[in-house]
Amino acid sequence: MAGQSLAMSRLVVVGAGVSGVSAAAAAVAAGATVTLLDQGRQPGGRLGLRRLPDGRPVDTGAAYLTARSDHFRAHVDDWRRVGVIAEWTDTIDVVDGDGWHRGVPGPMRWAAPAGLRGLVEHDVATLVERSGVVAEQTRVVAVLPDATGVNVVAAPWPTAPAPDSAPATSPIPAGEPPQVTYRADGVILAMPGPQARRLGPAPGPDYEPVISVWAGYAHREWRAFAAAFINDHPILGFLADDGSRRGDGAAVLVAHTTADFAAAHLDDPDGAHGPVLAAVAEVTGWGGEPSVSGVMRWGMARPIATETAPFGWCGDRVAVCGDSWHVAAGERSRVESAWLSGRAAGSALAGLDTR
Ligand SMILES: Cc1cc2nc3c(=O)[nH]c(=O)nc-3n(C[C@H](O)[C@H](O)[C@H](O)COP(=O)(O)OP(=O)(O)OC[C@H]3O[C@@H](n4cnc5c(N)ncnc54)[C@H](O)[C@@H]3O)c2cc1C
C-alpha cells in the first residue's frame, strides 16, 4: 500500500520547518485536519535566527532561498505580496586561493526583512487562523503505527517551575510532565532522516554539520559584497553581509564553517568562535573587533546525499519528507526542495497526489 493515495483525513505533521508547514498546508488544501507538532520554541527549524541586543534579527541558519519551480515561485510571490520576503542579490562572490572574485550573476537569492524564520511563522499563523490547524510545541518521542492508525507519543517540555522555586500552591506539579498521545490516520515526519530514525525506522541520508558565527561591528570597513562562497578554506565555507541581506546596511557578518571544521567543534562550539572570526578577518582583509557576536551549532545542517523521490515511506501510514527529498539529479538540497517535498507528502497522505 505504501506510496498510494490513502485519503487520510486526520494527519499529524511532526516538524514545523519549511517542509512540515508546506506538508500541513497541502494536507489542509486536500481536506485533511492537521495537527502540527514541533519541539522548538518557534517554528522554522533550520531557518535559524538570532537577535542583536536591539532586537534586530540575524539569519544564522539558511542564508537565502532560491525559487526555480513554478509551485515554489508562486508561493514566493504570495510571500512577496504580504511583504515578508524581498529580493536580495543574484550575485555571490567567490574567494579562493587566488583571492576574491566578483561572482557571476545567477538565480535571485531571496531574503526576509524579519529573518527567513518569519516566512514559516507567517505560514503557521495563517494555517492556524484560517484553516484550523492545531500547532503545538512538544517533543515527539515515538511514532507507533497499528492496523487502523498511528499513535504519536509526545513528551511536552517541562513547564513546571524548578522544585526550589515552586510556590507551595503551584498548580503545576514539578518534574517531568506526563506523555501525551495523539491519534491519527497518518503521520508525516518533516525532518532529516536521522532525526526521524529516533522515532522509528525511516529512510533518508545522514547529514553533515555546520557552525555559524555571527558578529556585529561598530562600523563596516570591508569591501562591498552581498555574500561569498569560500572555496578550499579549512574553516570557512560561506560568508554573508547581513546588512546587505536585510537592506539596513548594519555592520553584521555571518560566517558558515566547513563540515570538517564543524565536526571537530561539535562538542565545543564556543571554541569555534575565535578561529572563525580570525578566518573572517583573513578573508575580508579587515580585522575589526566585533562588539557583539555568537555561535550557533547545526549538527544536521545538510544531507550528505539526496533523493529524487518526492518523499519517503516508513510503512503504510507514515511518510518522511524534508530537504534531502525532491532533489533533481545534479541539484543540491535547499529550502525549495524541503518545501516541495513537504507539499508532495501532505498532498499524497491527504489523498490528492500532486507528485
Ligand atoms: C547553516 C545553514 C545554512 C543553510 N543555507 C541555506 C541556503 O543558503 N539556502 C537554502 O536553500 N538552504 C540552506 N540551508 C538548508 C535549509 O535550511 C534547509 O534545507 C531547510 O530549512 C530544511 O527544512 P526542513 O523542514 O526539511 O527541516 P528542518 O528545518 O530541520 O525542520 C525539522 C523540524 O523538525 C523538528 N523536530 C525534529 N525532531 C522532532 C521531534 N522528535 N519532535 C518534534 N519536533 C521535531 C525540529 O525542531 C525542526 O523544526 C542551510 C542550512 C543550514 C543549517
Short mmCIF file of N, CA, C and O and ligand atoms in Angstrom, two decimals, residues 13-21 37-48 60-66 88 92 109 116-117 120 136-142 153-154 157 189-192 195-196 198-199 207-212 229 238 245 255-257 296-303 321-324 332-339 341, ligand 1:
data_model
loop_
_atom_site.label_atom_id
_atom_site.label_comp_id
_atom_site.label_asym_id
_atom_site.label_seq_id
_atom_site.Cartn_x
_atom_site.Cartn_y
_atom_site.Cartn_z
N VAL A 13 1.56 16.17 11.61
CA VAL A 13 2.83 16.52 10.98
C VAL A 13 3.81 16.82 12.11
O VAL A 13 3.54 17.69 12.94
N VAL A 14 4.92 16.08 12.15
CA VAL A 14 5.93 16.32 13.18
C VAL A 14 7.07 17.09 12.54
O VAL A 14 7.72 16.60 11.61
N GLY A 15 7.30 18.29 13.02
CA GLY A 15 8.33 19.16 12.45
C GLY A 15 7.68 20.35 11.77
O GLY A 15 6.92 20.19 10.82
N ALA A 16 7.95 21.54 12.27
CA ALA A 16 7.39 22.77 11.68
C ALA A 16 8.49 23.61 11.07
O ALA A 16 8.56 24.82 11.26
N GLY A 17 9.40 22.95 10.33
CA GLY A 17 10.30 23.67 9.45
C GLY A 17 9.57 23.93 8.14
O GLY A 17 8.35 23.76 8.04
N VAL A 18 10.32 24.32 7.12
CA VAL A 18 9.71 24.61 5.82
C VAL A 18 8.90 23.43 5.32
O VAL A 18 7.77 23.58 4.83
N SER A 19 9.47 22.22 5.42
CA SER A 19 8.79 21.05 4.83
C SER A 19 7.52 20.70 5.60
O SER A 19 6.51 20.34 5.00
N GLY A 20 7.56 20.81 6.92
CA GLY A 20 6.39 20.47 7.72
C GLY A 20 5.24 21.43 7.48
O GLY A 20 4.07 21.02 7.38
N VAL A 21 5.56 22.70 7.39
CA VAL A 21 4.50 23.68 7.19
C VAL A 21 3.92 23.55 5.79
O VAL A 21 2.70 23.67 5.59
N LEU A 37 3.22 19.55 15.09
CA LEU A 37 3.97 19.49 16.35
C LEU A 37 5.44 19.82 16.09
O LEU A 37 6.04 19.32 15.13
N ASP A 38 6.03 20.64 16.95
CA ASP A 38 7.47 20.91 16.85
C ASP A 38 8.02 21.11 18.24
O ASP A 38 7.38 21.70 19.11
N GLN A 39 9.26 20.63 18.42
CA GLN A 39 9.89 20.74 19.72
C GLN A 39 10.47 22.14 19.97
O GLN A 39 10.81 22.48 21.10
N GLY A 40 10.60 22.94 18.92
CA GLY A 40 11.25 24.25 19.06
C GLY A 40 10.32 25.28 19.70
O GLY A 40 9.10 25.17 19.62
N ARG A 41 10.93 26.30 20.32
CA ARG A 41 10.12 27.37 20.90
C ARG A 41 9.37 28.13 19.82
O ARG A 41 8.29 28.63 20.04
N GLN A 42 10.00 28.25 18.63
CA GLN A 42 9.32 28.84 17.47
C GLN A 42 9.41 27.83 16.33
O GLN A 42 10.33 27.01 16.30
N PRO A 43 8.48 27.92 15.37
CA PRO A 43 8.64 27.08 14.19
C PRO A 43 9.80 27.60 13.34
O PRO A 43 10.32 28.68 13.60
N GLY A 44 10.19 26.84 12.34
CA GLY A 44 11.21 27.33 11.40
C GLY A 44 12.38 26.39 11.23
O GLY A 44 13.04 26.43 10.20
N GLY A 45 12.67 25.57 12.25
CA GLY A 45 13.76 24.60 12.11
C GLY A 45 15.07 25.28 11.75
O GLY A 45 15.55 26.17 12.44
N ARG A 46 15.64 24.85 10.61
CA ARG A 46 16.96 25.35 10.21
C ARG A 46 16.94 26.76 9.61
O ARG A 46 17.96 27.26 9.15
N LEU A 47 15.79 27.40 9.59
CA LEU A 47 15.77 28.83 9.28
C LEU A 47 16.10 29.54 10.59
O LEU A 47 15.25 30.11 11.27
N GLY A 48 17.38 29.46 10.96
CA GLY A 48 17.80 29.90 12.29
C GLY A 48 17.82 31.41 12.41
O GLY A 48 18.08 32.13 11.43
N THR A 60 20.93 32.97 11.00
CA THR A 60 22.09 32.15 11.37
C THR A 60 21.98 30.73 10.82
O THR A 60 22.89 29.92 11.02
N GLY A 61 20.86 30.41 10.17
CA GLY A 61 20.72 29.12 9.51
C GLY A 61 20.81 29.35 8.01
O GLY A 61 21.81 29.89 7.52
N ALA A 62 19.75 28.96 7.29
CA ALA A 62 19.76 29.19 5.84
C ALA A 62 20.05 30.66 5.56
O ALA A 62 19.53 31.55 6.23
N ALA A 63 20.89 30.90 4.54
CA ALA A 63 21.32 32.25 4.24
C ALA A 63 20.35 32.97 3.32
O ALA A 63 20.23 34.19 3.35
N TYR A 64 19.68 32.20 2.48
CA TYR A 64 18.76 32.78 1.49
C TYR A 64 17.98 31.62 0.90
O TYR A 64 18.26 30.45 1.20
N LEU A 65 17.00 31.96 0.06
CA LEU A 65 16.36 30.88 -0.69
C LEU A 65 16.29 31.27 -2.16
O LEU A 65 16.34 32.45 -2.51
N THR A 66 16.22 30.25 -2.99
CA THR A 66 16.02 30.43 -4.42
C THR A 66 14.72 29.73 -4.80
O THR A 66 14.27 28.82 -4.09
N TRP A 88 17.22 39.82 -2.66
CA TRP A 88 18.47 40.23 -2.04
C TRP A 88 19.53 40.46 -3.13
O TRP A 88 19.91 41.58 -3.41
N ILE A 92 26.78 36.21 -6.07
CA ILE A 92 27.54 35.78 -4.89
C ILE A 92 29.00 35.68 -5.31
O ILE A 92 29.33 35.00 -6.30
N ARG A 109 18.56 35.42 -5.19
CA ARG A 109 18.55 34.92 -3.81
C ARG A 109 17.61 35.81 -3.01
O ARG A 109 17.80 37.04 -2.98
N LEU A 116 14.45 34.79 7.73
CA LEU A 116 13.76 33.74 6.97
C LEU A 116 12.78 32.96 7.85
O LEU A 116 11.77 32.45 7.37
N ARG A 117 13.10 32.88 9.14
CA ARG A 117 12.16 32.18 10.04
C ARG A 117 10.77 32.80 9.99
O ARG A 117 9.75 32.12 10.17
N VAL A 120 8.12 31.05 7.76
CA VAL A 120 7.42 29.90 8.33
C VAL A 120 6.44 30.36 9.42
O VAL A 120 5.32 29.86 9.52
N GLU A 136 1.32 22.92 18.07
CA GLU A 136 1.74 22.81 19.47
C GLU A 136 3.24 22.61 19.57
O GLU A 136 3.85 21.97 18.70
N GLN A 137 3.82 23.15 20.66
CA GLN A 137 5.24 22.91 20.93
C GLN A 137 5.35 21.67 21.81
O GLN A 137 4.93 21.68 22.97
N THR A 138 5.88 20.63 21.25
CA THR A 138 6.05 19.40 22.01
C THR A 138 7.08 18.52 21.32
O THR A 138 7.27 18.61 20.11
N ARG A 139 7.74 17.68 22.10
CA ARG A 139 8.77 16.80 21.53
C ARG A 139 8.18 15.42 21.35
O ARG A 139 7.73 14.79 22.32
N VAL A 140 8.14 14.96 20.11
CA VAL A 140 7.62 13.61 19.84
C VAL A 140 8.69 12.59 20.19
O VAL A 140 9.86 12.76 19.81
N VAL A 141 8.31 11.54 20.91
CA VAL A 141 9.29 10.55 21.33
C VAL A 141 9.06 9.18 20.70
O VAL A 141 9.94 8.31 20.74
N ALA A 142 7.87 8.95 20.13
CA ALA A 142 7.63 7.66 19.47
C ALA A 142 6.48 7.81 18.48
O ALA A 142 5.54 8.58 18.72
N VAL A 153 3.39 9.65 20.21
CA VAL A 153 3.60 9.88 21.64
C VAL A 153 4.53 11.07 21.81
O VAL A 153 5.63 11.10 21.24
N ALA A 154 4.09 12.04 22.59
CA ALA A 154 4.86 13.27 22.76
C ALA A 154 5.11 13.51 24.24
O ALA A 154 4.30 13.16 25.09
N TRP A 157 7.72 19.63 26.81
CA TRP A 157 8.83 20.12 27.63
C TRP A 157 8.28 20.49 29.00
O TRP A 157 7.18 21.00 29.12
N LEU A 189 6.66 12.81 9.03
CA LEU A 189 7.85 13.23 9.77
C LEU A 189 8.61 14.20 8.87
O LEU A 189 9.24 13.78 7.89
N ALA A 190 8.51 15.48 9.16
CA ALA A 190 9.09 16.52 8.30
C ALA A 190 10.41 16.97 8.93
O ALA A 190 10.47 18.02 9.59
N MET A 191 11.43 16.19 8.71
CA MET A 191 12.71 16.40 9.41
C MET A 191 13.78 15.55 8.73
O MET A 191 13.46 14.66 7.95
N PRO A 192 15.05 15.83 9.03
CA PRO A 192 16.11 14.98 8.47
C PRO A 192 15.92 13.51 8.86
O PRO A 192 15.43 13.20 9.96
N GLN A 195 16.93 12.31 12.33
CA GLN A 195 16.00 12.68 13.41
C GLN A 195 14.77 11.78 13.37
O GLN A 195 14.26 11.37 14.41
N ALA A 196 14.29 11.47 12.15
CA ALA A 196 13.13 10.58 12.03
C ALA A 196 13.45 9.19 12.58
O ALA A 196 12.59 8.53 13.18
N ARG A 198 15.10 8.44 15.09
CA ARG A 198 14.98 8.38 16.56
C ARG A 198 13.57 7.95 16.97
O ARG A 198 13.34 7.56 18.11
N LEU A 199 12.62 8.07 16.01
CA LEU A 199 11.23 7.76 16.32
C LEU A 199 10.79 6.42 15.75
O LEU A 199 9.71 5.95 16.04
N TYR A 207 23.36 13.40 7.66
CA TYR A 207 23.59 14.84 7.48
C TYR A 207 24.96 15.23 8.00
O TYR A 207 25.52 14.57 8.87
N GLU A 208 25.49 16.34 7.45
CA GLU A 208 26.77 16.86 7.94
C GLU A 208 26.53 18.18 8.68
O GLU A 208 25.54 18.87 8.43
N PRO A 209 27.45 18.52 9.58
CA PRO A 209 27.23 19.71 10.43
C PRO A 209 27.80 21.00 9.82
O PRO A 209 28.61 20.98 8.91
N VAL A 210 27.34 22.10 10.37
CA VAL A 210 27.89 23.44 10.09
C VAL A 210 27.83 24.21 11.41
O VAL A 210 26.90 24.03 12.20
N ILE A 211 28.81 25.06 11.65
CA ILE A 211 28.71 26.02 12.76
C ILE A 211 28.62 27.41 12.14
O ILE A 211 29.38 27.74 11.22
N SER A 212 27.65 28.20 12.62
CA SER A 212 27.51 29.59 12.16
C SER A 212 28.06 30.51 13.24
O SER A 212 27.77 30.32 14.42
N PHE A 229 31.01 32.61 -1.51
CA PHE A 229 31.39 31.21 -1.30
C PHE A 229 32.90 31.19 -1.09
O PHE A 229 33.65 31.76 -1.89
N PHE A 238 31.29 29.85 3.74
CA PHE A 238 30.37 30.87 3.21
C PHE A 238 30.39 32.06 4.15
O PHE A 238 30.53 31.91 5.37
N ARG A 245 22.00 41.89 3.26
CA ARG A 245 20.85 40.97 3.15
C ARG A 245 19.56 41.61 3.67
O ARG A 245 18.50 41.45 3.08
N ALA A 255 29.19 33.99 9.24
CA ALA A 255 30.08 33.02 8.60
C ALA A 255 29.56 31.61 8.85
O ALA A 255 29.11 31.29 9.95
N HIS A 256 29.62 30.76 7.82
CA HIS A 256 29.29 29.34 7.96
C HIS A 256 30.59 28.56 7.78
O HIS A 256 31.33 28.80 6.81
N THR A 257 30.83 27.61 8.65
CA THR A 257 32.07 26.84 8.55
C THR A 257 31.93 25.68 7.57
O THR A 257 30.84 25.33 7.14
N MET A 296 26.29 29.43 16.60
CA MET A 296 25.14 28.52 16.52
C MET A 296 25.60 27.22 15.89
O MET A 296 26.22 27.22 14.83
N ARG A 297 25.27 26.14 16.54
CA ARG A 297 25.74 24.81 16.11
C ARG A 297 24.61 24.10 15.39
O ARG A 297 23.50 24.00 15.91
N TRP A 298 24.89 23.58 14.20
CA TRP A 298 23.90 22.81 13.44
C TRP A 298 24.46 21.40 13.26
O TRP A 298 25.27 21.18 12.35
N GLY A 299 24.03 20.48 14.09
CA GLY A 299 24.54 19.10 13.99
C GLY A 299 24.10 18.43 12.70
O GLY A 299 24.80 17.57 12.16
N MET A 300 22.93 18.80 12.21
CA MET A 300 22.42 18.26 10.93
C MET A 300 22.07 19.43 10.04
O MET A 300 20.93 19.88 10.00
N ALA A 301 23.07 19.93 9.33
CA ALA A 301 22.83 21.12 8.50
C ALA A 301 22.41 20.74 7.10
O ALA A 301 21.45 21.28 6.55
N ARG A 302 23.16 19.80 6.48
CA ARG A 302 22.93 19.46 5.07
C ARG A 302 23.02 17.96 4.88
O ARG A 302 23.90 17.32 5.47
N PRO A 303 22.14 17.40 4.03
CA PRO A 303 22.24 15.97 3.76
C PRO A 303 23.51 15.65 2.96
O PRO A 303 23.90 16.44 2.11
N CYS A 321 9.59 13.48 5.00
CA CYS A 321 9.89 14.45 3.95
C CYS A 321 10.91 15.45 4.49
O CYS A 321 11.22 15.48 5.67
N GLY A 322 11.42 16.28 3.60
CA GLY A 322 12.40 17.28 4.02
C GLY A 322 13.34 17.59 2.88
O GLY A 322 13.13 17.18 1.74
N ASP A 323 14.43 18.31 3.20
CA ASP A 323 15.25 18.86 2.13
C ASP A 323 16.09 17.84 1.40
O ASP A 323 16.61 18.14 0.32
N SER A 324 16.23 16.61 1.92
CA SER A 324 17.02 15.61 1.19
C SER A 324 16.21 14.97 0.06
O SER A 324 16.76 14.25 -0.77
N ARG A 332 21.22 20.46 -5.66
CA ARG A 332 21.52 20.38 -4.23
C ARG A 332 20.24 20.55 -3.41
O ARG A 332 19.27 21.15 -3.87
N SER A 333 20.27 20.00 -2.23
CA SER A 333 19.13 20.21 -1.32
C SER A 333 19.07 21.69 -0.96
O SER A 333 20.09 22.38 -0.94
N ARG A 334 17.90 22.16 -0.69
CA ARG A 334 17.75 23.57 -0.33
C ARG A 334 16.36 23.79 0.27
O ARG A 334 15.55 22.84 0.35
N VAL A 335 16.10 25.01 0.67
CA VAL A 335 14.78 25.35 1.21
C VAL A 335 13.70 24.92 0.22
O VAL A 335 12.66 24.36 0.61
N GLU A 336 13.93 25.16 -1.05
CA GLU A 336 12.91 24.83 -2.05
C GLU A 336 12.63 23.33 -2.08
O GLU A 336 11.47 22.92 -2.20
N SER A 337 13.68 22.50 -1.98
CA SER A 337 13.41 21.05 -2.02
C SER A 337 12.62 20.62 -0.79
O SER A 337 11.75 19.75 -0.86
N ALA A 338 12.92 21.25 0.36
CA ALA A 338 12.15 20.93 1.57
C ALA A 338 10.68 21.28 1.36
O ALA A 338 9.77 20.50 1.69
N TRP A 339 10.44 22.45 0.80
CA TRP A 339 9.06 22.91 0.61
C TRP A 339 8.33 21.98 -0.37
O TRP A 339 7.19 21.57 -0.14
N SER A 341 9.05 18.89 -1.15
CA SER A 341 8.90 17.56 -0.56
C SER A 341 7.72 17.52 0.41
O SER A 341 6.90 16.60 0.40
C1 LIG B 1 23.89 26.86 8.36
C2 LIG B 1 22.89 26.51 7.29
C3 LIG B 1 22.90 27.22 6.09
C4 LIG B 1 21.98 26.92 5.08
N1 LIG B 1 21.95 27.70 3.96
C5 LIG B 1 20.97 27.51 3.05
C6 LIG B 1 20.81 28.42 1.96
O1 LIG B 1 21.51 29.42 1.86
N2 LIG B 1 19.83 28.17 1.05
C7 LIG B 1 18.99 27.10 1.16
O2 LIG B 1 18.10 26.93 0.32
N3 LIG B 1 19.10 26.23 2.20
C8 LIG B 1 20.06 26.43 3.15
N4 LIG B 1 20.14 25.60 4.24
C9 LIG B 1 19.25 24.43 4.30
C10 LIG B 1 17.82 24.82 4.74
O3 LIG B 1 17.88 25.49 5.96
C11 LIG B 1 17.04 23.52 4.84
O4 LIG B 1 17.02 22.88 3.59
C12 LIG B 1 15.56 23.70 5.26
O5 LIG B 1 15.40 24.70 6.23
C13 LIG B 1 15.10 22.34 5.74
O6 LIG B 1 13.77 22.39 6.19
P1 LIG B 1 13.10 21.06 6.75
O7 LIG B 1 11.71 21.38 7.08
O8 LIG B 1 13.34 19.95 5.80
O9 LIG B 1 13.93 20.65 8.06
P2 LIG B 1 14.16 21.46 9.40
O10 LIG B 1 14.20 22.92 9.16
O11 LIG B 1 15.36 20.82 10.04
O12 LIG B 1 12.86 21.16 10.27
C14 LIG B 1 12.72 20.00 11.05
C15 LIG B 1 11.88 20.35 12.27
O13 LIG B 1 11.56 19.14 12.95
C16 LIG B 1 11.58 19.41 14.34
N5 LIG B 1 11.76 18.13 15.02
C17 LIG B 1 12.73 17.21 14.81
N6 LIG B 1 12.56 16.15 15.62
C18 LIG B 1 11.44 16.40 16.36
C19 LIG B 1 10.74 15.67 17.37
N7 LIG B 1 11.14 14.48 17.79
N8 LIG B 1 9.63 16.24 17.90
C20 LIG B 1 9.20 17.46 17.49
N9 LIG B 1 9.82 18.19 16.53
C21 LIG B 1 10.92 17.66 15.97
C22 LIG B 1 12.75 20.37 14.51
O14 LIG B 1 12.61 21.13 15.71
C23 LIG B 1 12.63 21.24 13.26
O15 LIG B 1 11.87 22.41 13.50
C24 LIG B 1 21.05 25.87 5.27
C25 LIG B 1 21.04 25.16 6.47
C26 LIG B 1 21.94 25.48 7.47
C27 LIG B 1 21.88 24.75 8.78
#
